[in-house]
Amino acid sequence: KAGVTQTPRYLIKTRGQQVTLSCSPISGHRSVSWYQQTPGQGLQFLFEYFSETQRNKGNFPGRFSGRQFSNSRSEMNVSTLELGDSALYLCASSLQSSGTRFSYEQYFGPGTRLTVT
Amino acid sequence: KQEVTQIPAALSVPEGENLVLNCSFTDSAIYNLQWFRQDPGKGLTSLLLIQSSQREQTSGRLNASLDKSSGRSTLYIAASQPGDSATYLCAVVRDGGSQGNLIFGKGTKLSVKP
């Protein structure tokens, strides 16, 4: 079974631009979560989608948004990029979302390395 | 607010040594705890997941334990190898409601010297 895939793997943007990252979960997984990893803050939760609905959201500004499609693929968008948005963006999928007694075991993709200049 | 701490931040050991990585969390109301490995510039690889009702999980040379009441988990690596060199992260899922996201520690960077 194929793992979580993320595209693109690397991206360089300039301040003020916007960017869209894509994530394809493991087949059959309906929950997709996004995380930002920086050297200073570590891994921080951005948001989670389940069945095309945002179920949970971290403490990030409104410039960060996402969506999920009917095939469970997800995209996240960052508008008006700032230098501090430079990070590794990781996507994770799991079989089920919150509110169930499933394990929540999450499987991560390789990430998208975003550099903002 | 749940906080996850990992000590030490970095660890260097000679090949063949058994070692323990520590993880502590401030709120014992967790649903599960997951240990990950991250190689430089790469994504996370899941190593072990422990449900809140379990005390430990084993996979090969890895053994993870969980003590919810004291807010602690340990990852034991037996007979360490240079290929084990990586950053090890622990993360918890909060219990109940719609709080299914992972809360991560900052990780322990492990270096195993040949």
mmCIF file with all atom_site columns, C-alpha atoms in Angstrom:
data_model
loop_
_atom_site.group_PDB
_atom_site.id
_atom_site.type_symbol
_atom_site.label_atom_id
_atom_site.label_alt_id
_atom_site.label_comp_id
_atom_site.label_asym_id
_atom_site.label_entity_id
_atom_site.label_seq_id
_atom_site.pdbx_PDB_ins_code
_atom_site.Cartn_x
_atom_site.Cartn_y
_atom_site.Cartn_z
_atom_site.occupancy
_atom_site.B_iso_or_equiv
_atom_site.pdbx_formal_charge
_atom_site.auth_seq_id
_atom_site.auth_comp_id
_atom_site.auth_asym_id
_atom_site.auth_atom_id
_atom_site.pdbx_PDB_model_num
ATOM 1   C CA . LYS A 1 1   ? 0.000   0.000  0.000  1.00 0.00 ? 1   LYS A CA 1
ATOM 2   C CA . ALA A 1 2   ? 1.443   3.376  -0.962 1.00 0.00 ? 2   ALA A CA 1
ATOM 3   C CA . GLY A 1 3   ? 2.322   5.768  1.834  1.00 0.00 ? 3   GLY A CA 1
ATOM 4   C CA . VAL A 1 4   ? 1.394   9.398  2.295  1.00 0.00 ? 4   VAL A CA 1
ATOM 5   C CA . THR A 1 5   ? 2.637   11.522 -0.573 1.00 0.00 ? 5   THR A CA 1
ATOM 6   C CA . GLN A 1 6   ? 3.246   15.251 -0.590 1.00 0.00 ? 6   GLN A CA 1
ATOM 7   C CA . THR A 1 7   ? 3.909   17.585 -3.475 1.00 0.00 ? 7   THR A CA 1
ATOM 8   C CA . PRO A 1 8   ? 5.979   19.509 -4.164 1.00 0.00 ? 8   PRO A CA 1
ATOM 9   C CA . ARG A 1 9   ? 8.894   18.360 -2.029 1.00 0.00 ? 9   ARG A CA 1
ATOM 10  C CA . TYR A 1 10  ? 10.712  21.685 -2.187 1.00 0.00 ? 10  TYR A CA 1
ATOM 11  C CA . LEU A 1 11  ? 9.474   25.183 -2.827 1.00 0.00 ? 11  LEU A CA 1
ATOM 12  C CA . ILE A 1 12  ? 11.048  28.627 -2.826 1.00 0.00 ? 12  ILE A CA 1
ATOM 13  C CA . LYS A 1 13  ? 8.787   31.655 -2.655 1.00 0.00 ? 13  LYS A CA 1
ATOM 14  C CA . THR A 1 14  ? 9.213   35.342 -1.948 1.00 0.00 ? 14  THR A CA 1
ATOM 15  C CA . ARG A 1 15  ? 7.510   37.359 0.774  1.00 0.00 ? 15  ARG A CA 1
ATOM 16  C CA . GLY A 1 16  ? 3.961   38.344 -0.050 1.00 0.00 ? 16  GLY A CA 1
ATOM 17  C CA . GLN A 1 17  ? 3.322   35.457 -2.404 1.00 0.00 ? 17  GLN A CA 1
ATOM 18  C CA . GLN A 1 18  ? 0.954   32.621 -1.710 1.00 0.00 ? 18  GLN A CA 1
ATOM 19  C CA . VAL A 1 19  ? 1.576   28.898 -1.884 1.00 0.00 ? 19  VAL A CA 1
ATOM 20  C CA . THR A 1 20  ? -0.483  25.699 -2.109 1.00 0.00 ? 20  THR A CA 1
ATOM 21  C CA . LEU A 1 21  ? 0.782   22.365 -0.848 1.00 0.00 ? 21  LEU A CA 1
ATOM 22  C CA . SER A 1 22  ? -0.804  19.026 -1.620 1.00 0.00 ? 22  SER A CA 1
ATOM 23  C CA . CYS A 1 23  ? -1.157  15.805 0.342  1.00 0.00 ? 23  CYS A CA 1
ATOM 24  C CA . SER A 1 24  ? -2.497  12.411 -0.724 1.00 0.00 ? 24  SER A CA 1
ATOM 25  C CA . PRO A 1 25  ? -3.272  10.140 2.226  1.00 0.00 ? 25  PRO A CA 1
ATOM 26  C CA . ILE A 1 26  ? -2.893  6.395  2.447  1.00 0.00 ? 26  ILE A CA 1
ATOM 27  C CA . SER A 1 27  ? -5.688  4.683  0.556  1.00 0.00 ? 27  SER A CA 1
ATOM 28  C CA . GLY A 1 28  ? -8.695  4.261  2.824  1.00 0.00 ? 28  GLY A CA 1
ATOM 29  C CA . HIS A 1 29  ? -7.577  6.897  5.330  1.00 0.00 ? 29  HIS A CA 1
ATOM 30  C CA . ARG A 1 30  ? -10.149 9.618  5.795  1.00 0.00 ? 30  ARG A CA 1
ATOM 31  C CA . SER A 1 31  ? -8.369  11.923 8.211  1.00 0.00 ? 31  SER A CA 1
ATOM 32  C CA . VAL A 1 32  ? -5.609  14.260 7.113  1.00 0.00 ? 32  VAL A CA 1
ATOM 33  C CA . SER A 1 33  ? -3.675  16.520 9.470  1.00 0.00 ? 33  SER A CA 1
ATOM 34  C CA . TRP A 1 34  ? -1.096  19.179 8.719  1.00 0.00 ? 34  TRP A CA 1
ATOM 35  C CA . TYR A 1 35  ? 1.876   20.147 10.882 1.00 0.00 ? 35  TYR A CA 1
ATOM 36  C CA . GLN A 1 36  ? 4.556   22.814 10.651 1.00 0.00 ? 36  GLN A CA 1
ATOM 37  C CA . GLN A 1 37  ? 8.078   21.992 11.790 1.00 0.00 ? 37  GLN A CA 1
ATOM 38  C CA . THR A 1 38  ? 10.661  24.680 12.519 1.00 0.00 ? 38  THR A CA 1
ATOM 39  C CA . PRO A 1 39  ? 13.941  24.472 14.450 1.00 0.00 ? 39  PRO A CA 1
ATOM 40  C CA . GLY A 1 40  ? 12.674  26.911 17.078 1.00 0.00 ? 40  GLY A CA 1
ATOM 41  C CA . GLN A 1 41  ? 9.094   25.753 17.648 1.00 0.00 ? 41  GLN A CA 1
ATOM 42  C CA . GLY A 1 42  ? 9.371   22.108 16.738 1.00 0.00 ? 42  GLY A CA 1
ATOM 43  C CA . LEU A 1 43  ? 6.296   20.367 15.358 1.00 0.00 ? 43  LEU A CA 1
ATOM 44  C CA . GLN A 1 44  ? 3.079   22.312 15.659 1.00 0.00 ? 44  GLN A CA 1
ATOM 45  C CA . PHE A 1 45  ? -0.397  21.257 14.626 1.00 0.00 ? 45  PHE A CA 1
ATOM 46  C CA . LEU A 1 46  ? -2.083  23.333 11.912 1.00 0.00 ? 46  LEU A CA 1
ATOM 47  C CA . PHE A 1 47  ? -5.409  21.638 11.209 1.00 0.00 ? 47  PHE A CA 1
ATOM 48  C CA . GLU A 1 48  ? -7.178  18.351 10.668 1.00 0.00 ? 48  GLU A CA 1
ATOM 49  C CA . TYR A 1 49  ? -9.708  17.406 8.032  1.00 0.00 ? 49  TYR A CA 1
ATOM 50  C CA . PHE A 1 50  ? -12.099 14.500 8.035  1.00 0.00 ? 50  PHE A CA 1
ATOM 51  C CA . SER A 1 51  ? -14.694 13.832 5.337  1.00 0.00 ? 51  SER A CA 1
ATOM 52  C CA . GLU A 1 52  ? -14.067 17.249 3.777  1.00 0.00 ? 52  GLU A CA 1
ATOM 53  C CA . THR A 1 53  ? -14.714 19.064 7.072  1.00 0.00 ? 53  THR A CA 1
ATOM 54  C CA . GLN A 1 54  ? -12.214 20.838 9.265  1.00 0.00 ? 54  GLN A CA 1
ATOM 55  C CA . ARG A 1 55  ? -12.446 19.014 12.599 1.00 0.00 ? 55  ARG A CA 1
ATOM 56  C CA . ASN A 1 56  ? -9.684  20.652 14.574 1.00 0.00 ? 56  ASN A CA 1
ATOM 57  C CA . LYS A 1 57  ? -7.497  23.724 14.220 1.00 0.00 ? 57  LYS A CA 1
ATOM 58  C CA . GLY A 1 58  ? -4.228  24.821 15.785 1.00 0.00 ? 58  GLY A CA 1
ATOM 59  C CA . ASN A 1 59  ? -3.163  28.282 16.820 1.00 0.00 ? 59  ASN A CA 1
ATOM 60  C CA . PHE A 1 60  ? -2.112  29.736 13.481 1.00 0.00 ? 60  PHE A CA 1
ATOM 61  C CA . PRO A 1 61  ? -3.227  32.950 11.755 1.00 0.00 ? 61  PRO A CA 1
ATOM 62  C CA . GLY A 1 62  ? -5.956  32.970 9.134  1.00 0.00 ? 62  GLY A CA 1
ATOM 63  C CA . ARG A 1 63  ? -3.330  33.155 6.384  1.00 0.00 ? 63  ARG A CA 1
ATOM 64  C CA . PHE A 1 64  ? -3.092  29.393 6.813  1.00 0.00 ? 64  PHE A CA 1
ATOM 65  C CA . SER A 1 65  ? -6.038  27.525 5.360  1.00 0.00 ? 65  SER A CA 1
ATOM 66  C CA . GLY A 1 66  ? -6.805  24.131 4.003  1.00 0.00 ? 66  GLY A CA 1
ATOM 67  C CA . ARG A 1 67  ? -9.368  21.916 2.429  1.00 0.00 ? 67  ARG A CA 1
ATOM 68  C CA . GLN A 1 68  ? -10.077 18.288 1.769  1.00 0.00 ? 68  GLN A CA 1
ATOM 69  C CA . PHE A 1 69  ? -11.592 16.771 -1.315 1.00 0.00 ? 69  PHE A CA 1
ATOM 70  C CA . SER A 1 70  ? -14.031 13.896 -1.640 1.00 0.00 ? 70  SER A CA 1
ATOM 71  C CA . ASN A 1 71  ? -11.162 11.475 -2.389 1.00 0.00 ? 71  ASN A CA 1
ATOM 72  C CA . SER A 1 72  ? -9.544  12.544 0.947  1.00 0.00 ? 72  SER A CA 1
ATOM 73  C CA . ARG A 1 73  ? -6.701  14.378 -0.746 1.00 0.00 ? 73  ARG A CA 1
ATOM 74  C CA . SER A 1 74  ? -5.936  17.628 1.012  1.00 0.00 ? 74  SER A CA 1
ATOM 75  C CA . GLU A 1 75  ? -4.386  20.953 0.192  1.00 0.00 ? 75  GLU A CA 1
ATOM 76  C CA . MET A 1 76  ? -3.118  23.677 2.443  1.00 0.00 ? 76  MET A CA 1
ATOM 77  C CA . ASN A 1 77  ? -2.679  27.262 1.380  1.00 0.00 ? 77  ASN A CA 1
ATOM 78  C CA . VAL A 1 78  ? -0.588  30.000 2.893  1.00 0.00 ? 78  VAL A CA 1
ATOM 79  C CA . SER A 1 79  ? -1.287  33.524 1.700  1.00 0.00 ? 79  SER A CA 1
ATOM 80  C CA . THR A 1 80  ? 0.884   36.622 2.053  1.00 0.00 ? 80  THR A CA 1
ATOM 81  C CA . LEU A 1 81  ? 3.982   34.615 2.905  1.00 0.00 ? 81  LEU A CA 1
ATOM 82  C CA . GLU A 1 82  ? 6.324   35.833 5.634  1.00 0.00 ? 82  GLU A CA 1
ATOM 83  C CA . LEU A 1 83  ? 9.941   34.886 6.271  1.00 0.00 ? 83  LEU A CA 1
ATOM 84  C CA . GLY A 1 84  ? 8.825   33.050 9.401  1.00 0.00 ? 84  GLY A CA 1
ATOM 85  C CA . ASP A 1 85  ? 6.708   30.683 7.325  1.00 0.00 ? 85  ASP A CA 1
ATOM 86  C CA . SER A 1 86  ? 9.872   28.965 6.141  1.00 0.00 ? 86  SER A CA 1
ATOM 87  C CA . ALA A 1 87  ? 9.490   25.448 7.491  1.00 0.00 ? 87  ALA A CA 1
ATOM 88  C CA . LEU A 1 88  ? 8.985   21.789 6.763  1.00 0.00 ? 88  LEU A CA 1
ATOM 89  C CA . TYR A 1 89  ? 5.259   21.177 6.293  1.00 0.00 ? 89  TYR A CA 1
ATOM 90  C CA . LEU A 1 90  ? 4.212   17.659 7.126  1.00 0.00 ? 90  LEU A CA 1
ATOM 91  C CA . CYS A 1 91  ? 0.981   15.923 6.328  1.00 0.00 ? 91  CYS A CA 1
ATOM 92  C CA . ALA A 1 92  ? -0.280  12.886 8.227  1.00 0.00 ? 92  ALA A CA 1
ATOM 93  C CA . SER A 1 93  ? -3.156  10.543 7.578  1.00 0.00 ? 93  SER A CA 1
ATOM 94  C CA . SER A 1 94  ? -5.012  8.183  9.836  1.00 0.00 ? 94  SER A CA 1
ATOM 95  C CA . LEU A 1 95  ? -7.813  5.718  9.422  1.00 0.00 ? 95  LEU A CA 1
ATOM 96  C CA . GLN A 1 96  ? -10.260 7.582  11.602 1.00 0.00 ? 96  GLN A CA 1
ATOM 97  C CA . SER A 1 97  ? -10.631 10.959 13.166 1.00 0.00 ? 97  SER A CA 1
ATOM 98  C CA . SER A 1 98  ? -11.563 12.007 16.672 1.00 0.00 ? 98  SER A CA 1
ATOM 99  C CA . GLY A 1 99  ? -14.703 10.872 18.435 1.00 0.00 ? 99  GLY A CA 1
ATOM 100 C CA . THR A 1 100 ? -14.120 7.193  17.790 1.00 0.00 ? 100 THR A CA 1
ATOM 101 C CA . ARG A 1 101 ? -12.328 4.484  19.684 1.00 0.00 ? 101 ARG A CA 1
ATOM 102 C CA . PHE A 1 102 ? -9.825  3.836  16.893 1.00 0.00 ? 102 PHE A CA 1
ATOM 103 C CA . SER A 1 103 ? -6.142  4.144  17.524 1.00 0.00 ? 103 SER A CA 1
ATOM 104 C CA . TYR A 1 104 ? -5.473  7.525  15.855 1.00 0.00 ? 104 TYR A CA 1
ATOM 105 C CA . GLU A 1 105 ? -2.167  6.126  14.681 1.00 0.00 ? 105 GLU A CA 1
ATOM 106 C CA . GLN A 1 106 ? -0.868  8.707  12.264 1.00 0.00 ? 106 GLN A CA 1
ATOM 107 C CA . TYR A 1 107 ? 1.342   8.104  9.251  1.00 0.00 ? 107 TYR A CA 1
ATOM 108 C CA . PHE A 1 108 ? 3.432   10.951 7.930  1.00 0.00 ? 108 PHE A CA 1
ATOM 109 C CA . GLY A 1 109 ? 4.501   11.961 4.463  1.00 0.00 ? 109 GLY A CA 1
ATOM 110 C CA . PRO A 1 110 ? 8.038   13.130 3.571  1.00 0.00 ? 110 PRO A CA 1
ATOM 111 C CA . GLY A 1 111 ? 7.078   16.782 3.890  1.00 0.00 ? 111 GLY A CA 1
ATOM 112 C CA . THR A 1 112 ? 7.335   19.899 1.753  1.00 0.00 ? 112 THR A CA 1
ATOM 113 C CA . ARG A 1 113 ? 10.289  22.150 2.495  1.00 0.00 ? 113 ARG A CA 1
ATOM 114 C CA . LEU A 1 114 ? 9.149   25.742 2.013  1.00 0.00 ? 114 LEU A CA 1
ATOM 115 C CA . THR A 1 115 ? 11.711  28.526 1.895  1.00 0.00 ? 115 THR A CA 1
ATOM 116 C CA . VAL A 1 116 ? 10.514  32.124 1.888  1.00 0.00 ? 116 VAL A CA 1
ATOM 117 C CA . THR A 1 117 ? 13.020  34.748 0.766  1.00 0.00 ? 117 THR A CA 1
ATOM 118 C CA . LYS B 2 1   ? -2.571  22.966 28.364 1.00 0.00 ? 1   LYS B CA 1
ATOM 119 C CA . GLN B 2 2   ? -0.780  19.776 27.441 1.00 0.00 ? 2   GLN B CA 1
ATOM 120 C CA . GLU B 2 3   ? 2.993   20.057 27.212 1.00 0.00 ? 3   GLU B CA 1
ATOM 121 C CA . VAL B 2 4   ? 5.376   17.304 26.179 1.00 0.00 ? 4   VAL B CA 1
ATOM 122 C CA . THR B 2 5   ? 9.020   17.342 27.233 1.00 0.00 ? 5   THR B CA 1
ATOM 123 C CA . GLN B 2 6   ? 11.834  15.109 26.078 1.00 0.00 ? 6   GLN B CA 1
ATOM 124 C CA . ILE B 2 7   ? 15.092  14.742 27.950 1.00 0.00 ? 7   ILE B CA 1
ATOM 125 C CA . PRO B 2 8   ? 17.888  14.727 27.004 1.00 0.00 ? 8   PRO B CA 1
ATOM 126 C CA . ALA B 2 9   ? 17.804  16.932 23.914 1.00 0.00 ? 9   ALA B CA 1
ATOM 127 C CA . ALA B 2 10  ? 20.805  15.084 22.531 1.00 0.00 ? 10  ALA B CA 1
ATOM 128 C CA . LEU B 2 11  ? 22.536  11.831 23.323 1.00 0.00 ? 11  LEU B CA 1
ATOM 129 C CA . SER B 2 12  ? 25.691  10.204 21.990 1.00 0.00 ? 12  SER B CA 1
ATOM 130 C CA . VAL B 2 13  ? 26.449  6.565  22.734 1.00 0.00 ? 13  VAL B CA 1
ATOM 131 C CA . PRO B 2 14  ? 28.859  3.911  21.453 1.00 0.00 ? 14  PRO B CA 1
ATOM 132 C CA . GLU B 2 15  ? 27.508  1.148  19.257 1.00 0.00 ? 15  GLU B CA 1
ATOM 133 C CA . GLY B 2 16  ? 26.057  -1.807 21.127 1.00 0.00 ? 16  GLY B CA 1
ATOM 134 C CA . GLU B 2 17  ? 24.915  0.148  24.165 1.00 0.00 ? 17  GLU B CA 1
ATOM 135 C CA . ASN B 2 18  ? 21.376  -0.138 25.510 1.00 0.00 ? 18  ASN B CA 1
ATOM 136 C CA . LEU B 2 19  ? 19.717  3.247  25.994 1.00 0.00 ? 19  LEU B CA 1
ATOM 137 C CA . VAL B 2 20  ? 16.571  4.904  27.273 1.00 0.00 ? 20  VAL B CA 1
ATOM 138 C CA . LEU B 2 21  ? 14.892  8.005  25.920 1.00 0.00 ? 21  LEU B CA 1
ATOM 139 C CA . ASN B 2 22  ? 12.472  9.862  28.159 1.00 0.00 ? 22  ASN B CA 1
ATOM 140 C CA . CYS B 2 23  ? 9.212   11.640 27.467 1.00 0.00 ? 23  CYS B CA 1
ATOM 141 C CA . SER B 2 24  ? 6.979   13.400 29.989 1.00 0.00 ? 24  SER B CA 1
ATOM 142 C CA . PHE B 2 25  ? 3.596   15.057 29.591 1.00 0.00 ? 25  PHE B CA 1
ATOM 143 C CA . THR B 2 26  ? 1.737   17.389 31.890 1.00 0.00 ? 26  THR B CA 1
ATOM 144 C CA . ASP B 2 27  ? -1.856  16.198 31.458 1.00 0.00 ? 27  ASP B CA 1
ATOM 145 C CA . SER B 2 28  ? -2.480  12.510 32.099 1.00 0.00 ? 28  SER B CA 1
ATOM 146 C CA . ALA B 2 29  ? -5.756  12.586 30.140 1.00 0.00 ? 29  ALA B CA 1
ATOM 147 C CA . ILE B 2 30  ? -4.295  11.197 26.958 1.00 0.00 ? 30  ILE B CA 1
ATOM 148 C CA . TYR B 2 31  ? -5.792  8.814  24.420 1.00 0.00 ? 31  TYR B CA 1
ATOM 149 C CA . ASN B 2 32  ? -2.513  7.382  23.208 1.00 0.00 ? 32  ASN B CA 1
ATOM 150 C CA . LEU B 2 33  ? 1.181   8.090  22.885 1.00 0.00 ? 33  LEU B CA 1
ATOM 151 C CA . GLN B 2 34  ? 3.221   7.574  19.741 1.00 0.00 ? 34  GLN B CA 1
ATOM 152 C CA . TRP B 2 35  ? 6.990   7.409  19.258 1.00 0.00 ? 35  TRP B CA 1
ATOM 153 C CA . PHE B 2 36  ? 8.461   8.539  15.943 1.00 0.00 ? 36  PHE B CA 1
ATOM 154 C CA . ARG B 2 37  ? 11.836  8.610  14.312 1.00 0.00 ? 37  ARG B CA 1
ATOM 155 C CA . GLN B 2 38  ? 12.935  11.432 12.020 1.00 0.00 ? 38  GLN B CA 1
ATOM 156 C CA . ASP B 2 39  ? 16.018  11.351 9.843  1.00 0.00 ? 39  ASP B CA 1
ATOM 157 C CA . PRO B 2 40  ? 17.521  14.709 8.807  1.00 0.00 ? 40  PRO B CA 1
ATOM 158 C CA . GLY B 2 41  ? 15.309  16.576 6.339  1.00 0.00 ? 41  GLY B CA 1
ATOM 159 C CA . LYS B 2 42  ? 12.825  13.722 6.191  1.00 0.00 ? 42  LYS B CA 1
ATOM 160 C CA . GLY B 2 43  ? 9.321   12.998 7.405  1.00 0.00 ? 43  GLY B CA 1
ATOM 161 C CA . LEU B 2 44  ? 8.385   11.031 10.502 1.00 0.00 ? 44  LEU B CA 1
ATOM 162 C CA . THR B 2 45  ? 8.386   7.260  10.740 1.00 0.00 ? 45  THR B CA 1
ATOM 163 C CA . SER B 2 46  ? 6.052   5.757  13.316 1.00 0.00 ? 46  SER B CA 1
ATOM 164 C CA . LEU B 2 47  ? 7.875   3.380  15.656 1.00 0.00 ? 47  LEU B CA 1
ATOM 165 C CA . LEU B 2 48  ? 5.382   2.438  18.335 1.00 0.00 ? 48  LEU B CA 1
ATOM 166 C CA . LEU B 2 49  ? 1.939   3.463  19.460 1.00 0.00 ? 49  LEU B CA 1
ATOM 167 C CA . ILE B 2 50  ? 0.706   2.825  23.004 1.00 0.00 ? 50  ILE B CA 1
ATOM 168 C CA . GLN B 2 51  ? -2.981  3.115  23.818 1.00 0.00 ? 51  GLN B CA 1
ATOM 169 C CA . SER B 2 52  ? -3.824  4.748  27.131 1.00 0.00 ? 52  SER B CA 1
ATOM 170 C CA . SER B 2 53  ? -4.997  1.393  28.496 1.00 0.00 ? 53  SER B CA 1
ATOM 171 C CA . GLN B 2 54  ? -1.675  -0.287 27.685 1.00 0.00 ? 54  GLN B CA 1
ATOM 172 C CA . ARG B 2 55  ? 1.548   -0.275 29.656 1.00 0.00 ? 55  ARG B CA 1
ATOM 173 C CA . GLU B 2 56  ? 4.031   -1.095 26.920 1.00 0.00 ? 56  GLU B CA 1
ATOM 174 C CA . GLN B 2 57  ? 4.612   -2.031 23.309 1.00 0.00 ? 57  GLN B CA 1
ATOM 175 C CA . THR B 2 58  ? 7.507   -3.851 21.700 1.00 0.00 ? 58  THR B CA 1
ATOM 176 C CA . SER B 2 59  ? 8.842   -3.951 18.175 1.00 0.00 ? 59  SER B CA 1
ATOM 177 C CA . GLY B 2 60  ? 12.150  -5.672 17.524 1.00 0.00 ? 60  GLY B CA 1
ATOM 178 C CA . ARG B 2 61  ? 14.863  -3.938 19.558 1.00 0.00 ? 61  ARG B CA 1
ATOM 179 C CA . LEU B 2 62  ? 12.450  -1.206 20.661 1.00 0.00 ? 62  LEU B CA 1
ATOM 180 C CA . ASN B 2 63  ? 10.303  -1.220 23.753 1.00 0.00 ? 63  ASN B CA 1
ATOM 181 C CA . ALA B 2 64  ? 8.087   1.679  24.801 1.00 0.00 ? 64  ALA B CA 1
ATOM 182 C CA . SER B 2 65  ? 6.410   1.983  28.173 1.00 0.00 ? 65  SER B CA 1
ATOM 183 C CA . LEU B 2 66  ? 3.668   4.265  29.377 1.00 0.00 ? 66  LEU B CA 1
ATOM 184 C CA . ASP B 2 67  ? 2.806   5.385  32.903 1.00 0.00 ? 67  ASP B CA 1
ATOM 185 C CA . LYS B 2 68  ? -0.185  7.679  32.559 1.00 0.00 ? 68  LYS B CA 1
ATOM 186 C CA . SER B 2 69  ? -0.492  8.453  36.247 1.00 0.00 ? 69  SER B CA 1
ATOM 187 C CA . SER B 2 70  ? 3.010   9.872  36.422 1.00 0.00 ? 70  SER B CA 1
ATOM 188 C CA . GLY B 2 71  ? 2.875   11.385 32.940 1.00 0.00 ? 71  GLY B CA 1
ATOM 189 C CA . ARG B 2 72  ? 5.885   9.493  31.634 1.00 0.00 ? 72  ARG B CA 1
ATOM 190 C CA . SER B 2 73  ? 6.920   7.287  28.752 1.00 0.00 ? 73  SER B CA 1
ATOM 191 C CA . THR B 2 74  ? 10.247  5.720  27.932 1.00 0.00 ? 74  THR B CA 1
ATOM 192 C CA . LEU B 2 75  ? 11.636  4.321  24.717 1.00 0.00 ? 75  LEU B CA 1
ATOM 193 C CA . TYR B 2 76  ? 14.196  1.594  25.279 1.00 0.00 ? 76  TYR B CA 1
ATOM 194 C CA . ILE B 2 77  ? 16.567  0.752  22.431 1.00 0.00 ? 77  ILE B CA 1
ATOM 195 C CA . ALA B 2 78  ? 18.560  -2.437 22.839 1.00 0.00 ? 78  ALA B CA 1
ATOM 196 C CA . ALA B 2 79  ? 21.972  -3.052 21.290 1.00 0.00 ? 79  ALA B CA 1
ATOM 197 C CA . SER B 2 80  ? 22.106  0.304  19.520 1.00 0.00 ? 80  SER B CA 1
ATOM 198 C CA . GLN B 2 81  ? 23.469  0.521  15.981 1.00 0.00 ? 81  GLN B CA 1
ATOM 199 C CA . PRO B 2 82  ? 24.798  3.465  13.905 1.00 0.00 ? 82  PRO B CA 1
ATOM 200 C CA . GLY B 2 83  ? 21.655  3.186  11.784 1.00 0.00 ? 83  GLY B CA 1
ATOM 201 C CA . ASP B 2 84  ? 19.623  4.143  14.855 1.00 0.00 ? 84  ASP B CA 1
ATOM 202 C CA . SER B 2 85  ? 21.094  7.651  14.664 1.00 0.00 ? 85  SER B CA 1
ATOM 203 C CA . ALA B 2 86  ? 18.150  10.016 14.202 1.00 0.00 ? 86  ALA B CA 1
ATOM 204 C CA . THR B 2 87  ? 15.874  12.332 16.148 1.00 0.00 ? 87  THR B CA 1
ATOM 205 C CA . TYR B 2 88  ? 13.280  10.535 18.238 1.00 0.00 ? 88  TYR B CA 1
ATOM 206 C CA . LEU B 2 89  ? 10.004  12.300 18.934 1.00 0.00 ? 89  LEU B CA 1
ATOM 207 C CA . CYS B 2 90  ? 7.180   11.396 21.230 1.00 0.00 ? 90  CYS B CA 1
ATOM 208 C CA . ALA B 2 91  ? 3.678   12.750 20.793 1.00 0.00 ? 91  ALA B CA 1
ATOM 209 C CA . VAL B 2 92  ? 0.399   12.395 22.660 1.00 0.00 ? 92  VAL B CA 1
ATOM 210 C CA . VAL B 2 93  ? -3.201  12.561 21.546 1.00 0.00 ? 93  VAL B CA 1
ATOM 211 C CA . ARG B 2 94  ? -5.539  14.214 24.003 1.00 0.00 ? 94  ARG B CA 1
ATOM 212 C CA . ASP B 2 95  ? -8.472  12.261 25.268 1.00 0.00 ? 95  ASP B CA 1
ATOM 213 C CA . GLY B 2 96  ? -12.020 12.877 24.248 1.00 0.00 ? 96  GLY B CA 1
ATOM 214 C CA . GLY B 2 97  ? -13.935 15.229 22.023 1.00 0.00 ? 97  GLY B CA 1
ATOM 215 C CA . SER B 2 98  ? -12.444 16.397 18.764 1.00 0.00 ? 98  SER B CA 1
ATOM 216 C CA . GLN B 2 99  ? -8.895  16.696 20.050 1.00 0.00 ? 99  GLN B CA 1
ATOM 217 C CA . GLY B 2 100 ? -7.315  14.099 17.825 1.00 0.00 ? 100 GLY B CA 1
ATOM 218 C CA . ASN B 2 101 ? -4.192  15.991 16.907 1.00 0.00 ? 101 ASN B CA 1
ATOM 219 C CA . LEU B 2 102 ? -0.716  15.075 18.079 1.00 0.00 ? 102 LEU B CA 1
ATOM 220 C CA . ILE B 2 103 ? 1.157   17.230 20.582 1.00 0.00 ? 103 ILE B CA 1
ATOM 221 C CA . PHE B 2 104 ? 4.877   16.742 20.132 1.00 0.00 ? 104 PHE B CA 1
ATOM 222 C CA . GLY B 2 105 ? 7.936   17.032 22.286 1.00 0.00 ? 105 GLY B CA 1
ATOM 223 C CA . LYS B 2 106 ? 11.022  18.724 20.846 1.00 0.00 ? 106 LYS B CA 1
ATOM 224 C CA . GLY B 2 107 ? 12.764  15.398 20.363 1.00 0.00 ? 107 GLY B CA 1
ATOM 225 C CA . THR B 2 108 ? 15.992  13.674 21.393 1.00 0.00 ? 108 THR B CA 1
ATOM 226 C CA . LYS B 2 109 ? 18.767  13.662 18.811 1.00 0.00 ? 109 LYS B CA 1
ATOM 227 C CA . LEU B 2 110 ? 20.538  10.325 19.080 1.00 0.00 ? 110 LEU B CA 1
ATOM 228 C CA . SER B 2 111 ? 23.983  9.652  17.693 1.00 0.00 ? 111 SER B CA 1
ATOM 229 C CA . VAL B 2 112 ? 25.344  6.105  17.806 1.00 0.00 ? 112 VAL B CA 1
ATOM 230 C CA . LYS B 2 113 ? 29.092  5.985  17.212 1.00 0.00 ? 113 LYS B CA 1
ATOM 231 C CA . PRO B 2 114 ? 30.636  2.940  15.462 1.00 0.00 ? 114 PRO B CA 1
#
